[in-house]
Amino acid sequence: MANKTLSLSKALHAYLVEHSVREPDILQRLRAETAKDSMSMMQIGPEQGQFMQLLVRLMGAKNCLEVGVFTGYSSLAVALVLPANGRIVACDVSEKWTAIARKYWAEAGVAGKIDLRIAPALATLDELIESGRAGSFDFAFIDADKINYLAYYERALTLVRSGGLIVVDNTLWGGQVIDKKSKSSDTQAIRQFNDQLRTDPRIHLSLLPVGDGLTLALKL
Ligand code: CA
């Protein structure tokens, strides 16, 4: 027994999934369809989707923001637990991947809860701020190009209310954050992001070893 986090073997991770994940059929089918795409590793894991659902329920979140939709797994997971008047503004640049997302949102009956904006996310976030939406979101999920993580985070911090939560994916980046040989622009962007949040006085912070590293930033 140690007071540090257990590292999960494949078998222990499988046990965790078997003993906690209750993935609805529609999310299972979206996962299966996405698995055919060569970029399927961009999809979050089922235990992560379920954890986000729990956070959204815990907060009683209504207004959500998503930066990086891909094939829509996380937005569908969140939309499924939002109240009828809950909304997600979802940002992505890909018509191809979000076409898959739209199909599943429609089938699940949550398409009306998701406002998909096909445009560079920074432009959409700036528009939201200019249109007076600052401080109006409860929950934001950032899982897009790593180079812009800090820029997305800054805007998300403006857009969420006090007590709102920003969740950021891939912040342990397959362990490359501590690999001195890894000097890619993505790795450097994530290191810079993690360094900056460490001392950001505007948030309460937690970095969880869930999936590929999940950072939670609760706005003061
Ligand atoms: Ca991700």
XYZ file of C-alpha atoms in Angstrom, residues 18-186:
169
model
C -15.392 -4.400 -16.106
C -16.304 -3.312 -12.604
C -17.323 0.267 -13.199
C -18.195 1.098 -16.793
C -21.884 1.080 -17.704
C -21.597 2.222 -21.305
C -25.008 2.586 -22.963
C -25.568 0.740 -26.235
C -25.452 3.901 -28.351
C -22.050 4.914 -26.957
C -20.788 1.349 -27.520
C -21.892 1.523 -31.144
C -20.310 4.947 -31.668
C -17.084 3.557 -30.189
C -17.228 0.584 -32.575
C -17.818 2.821 -35.603
C -15.003 5.179 -34.576
C -12.624 2.233 -34.078
C -12.587 1.794 -37.884
C -10.928 5.209 -38.276
C -7.133 5.351 -38.177
C -7.419 8.282 -35.752
C -9.655 6.384 -33.318
C -7.123 6.828 -30.498
C -8.383 10.418 -30.359
C -11.582 9.137 -28.768
C -11.814 9.240 -24.989
C -12.151 5.971 -23.064
C -15.536 4.787 -21.759
C -14.477 5.176 -18.118
C -13.510 8.763 -18.911
C -16.853 9.505 -20.572
C -18.638 8.064 -17.568
C -16.504 10.163 -15.220
C -17.411 13.304 -17.178
C -21.084 12.352 -16.893
C -20.651 12.060 -13.146
C -19.000 15.497 -12.965
C -21.791 17.061 -15.013
C -24.436 15.469 -12.779
C -22.568 16.483 -9.631
C -22.447 20.094 -10.758
C -25.988 20.161 -12.077
C -24.400 21.630 -15.214
C -26.656 23.052 -17.889
C -24.437 25.091 -20.202
C -21.446 23.208 -21.543
C -18.655 23.934 -23.945
C -16.601 21.456 -25.923
C -13.424 22.210 -27.850
C -12.660 19.256 -30.130
C -15.636 17.071 -31.033
C -14.071 14.369 -33.241
C -16.826 11.734 -33.716
C -18.881 13.070 -30.829
C -18.372 10.528 -28.045
C -17.751 12.993 -25.207
C -20.469 15.404 -26.349
C -22.936 12.520 -26.610
C -21.951 11.212 -23.169
C -22.462 14.676 -21.653
C -25.663 15.423 -23.601
C -27.202 12.152 -22.370
C -27.045 13.361 -18.760
C -27.896 17.038 -19.289
C -31.376 18.227 -18.336
C -33.837 18.864 -21.195
C -32.878 22.551 -21.273
C -29.137 21.790 -21.156
C -26.966 22.855 -24.079
C -23.470 22.147 -25.409
C -21.655 24.530 -27.729
C -19.380 22.121 -29.590
C -16.394 23.369 -31.603
C -14.614 21.463 -34.354
C -13.203 22.029 -37.834
C -13.949 18.619 -39.342
C -17.153 18.078 -41.338
C -16.154 14.461 -41.915
C -15.801 13.413 -38.278
C -18.673 15.512 -36.984
C -20.967 13.923 -39.609
C -20.571 10.693 -37.595
C -21.225 12.668 -34.395
C -24.417 14.211 -35.795
C -25.767 10.797 -36.785
C -25.433 9.448 -33.242
C -26.668 12.650 -31.563
C -29.796 12.448 -33.724
C -30.330 8.770 -32.971
C -29.952 9.422 -29.238
C -32.486 12.270 -29.429
C -29.989 14.847 -28.123
C -29.201 16.727 -31.368
C -31.281 19.661 -30.126
C -28.990 20.017 -27.113
C -25.814 20.357 -29.189
C -24.935 23.532 -31.053
C -22.121 22.426 -33.384
C -19.908 25.221 -34.688
C -17.685 24.227 -37.592
C -14.898 26.815 -37.434
C -11.522 27.234 -35.761
C -12.410 26.965 -32.073
C -10.531 30.142 -31.103
C -12.799 32.131 -33.420
C -15.930 30.510 -31.966
C -14.760 31.096 -28.388
C -13.951 34.746 -29.155
C -17.392 35.158 -30.720
C -19.029 33.722 -27.609
C -17.101 36.168 -25.425
C -17.974 39.104 -27.693
C -21.637 38.108 -27.695
C -21.781 38.415 -23.901
C -21.480 34.744 -22.905
C -18.556 35.315 -20.491
C -19.241 33.654 -17.136
C -22.264 31.761 -18.486
C -20.929 28.206 -18.879
C -20.842 25.589 -16.132
C -18.570 23.031 -17.715
C -15.959 23.024 -20.486
C -14.064 20.113 -22.035
C -10.889 20.799 -24.013
C -9.579 17.982 -26.203
C -8.249 19.428 -29.453
C -4.934 20.508 -30.993
C -2.396 20.716 -28.179
C -0.584 23.773 -29.572
C -3.589 25.923 -28.705
C -4.293 24.422 -25.272
C -3.327 27.552 -23.344
C -5.291 29.775 -25.721
C -8.378 27.532 -25.407
C -7.975 27.409 -21.645
C -7.759 31.205 -21.308
C -10.957 31.656 -23.272
C -12.707 28.825 -21.449
C -11.729 30.442 -18.154
C -13.445 33.631 -19.310
C -16.522 31.729 -20.461
C -17.143 29.588 -17.357
C -18.807 30.992 -14.279
C -17.191 31.169 -10.873
C -17.403 27.549 -9.649
C -17.415 26.324 -13.251
C -15.156 23.453 -14.252
C -12.702 23.137 -17.138
C -11.650 19.573 -17.974
C -8.610 19.103 -20.208
C -7.589 15.836 -21.853
C -4.173 14.296 -22.653
C -2.237 16.287 -20.073
C 0.149 13.378 -19.339
C 0.577 12.876 -23.109
C 1.499 9.186 -23.062
C 4.242 9.960 -20.536
C 6.092 12.177 -23.014
C 5.838 15.120 -20.627
C 8.763 13.593 -18.671
C 10.653 12.191 -21.653
C 13.553 14.569 -22.233
C 13.950 13.218 -25.765
C 10.430 14.296 -26.677
C 10.710 17.800 -28.082
C 7.706 17.847 -30.401
C 5.665 21.017 -30.447
C 2.709 19.099 -28.969
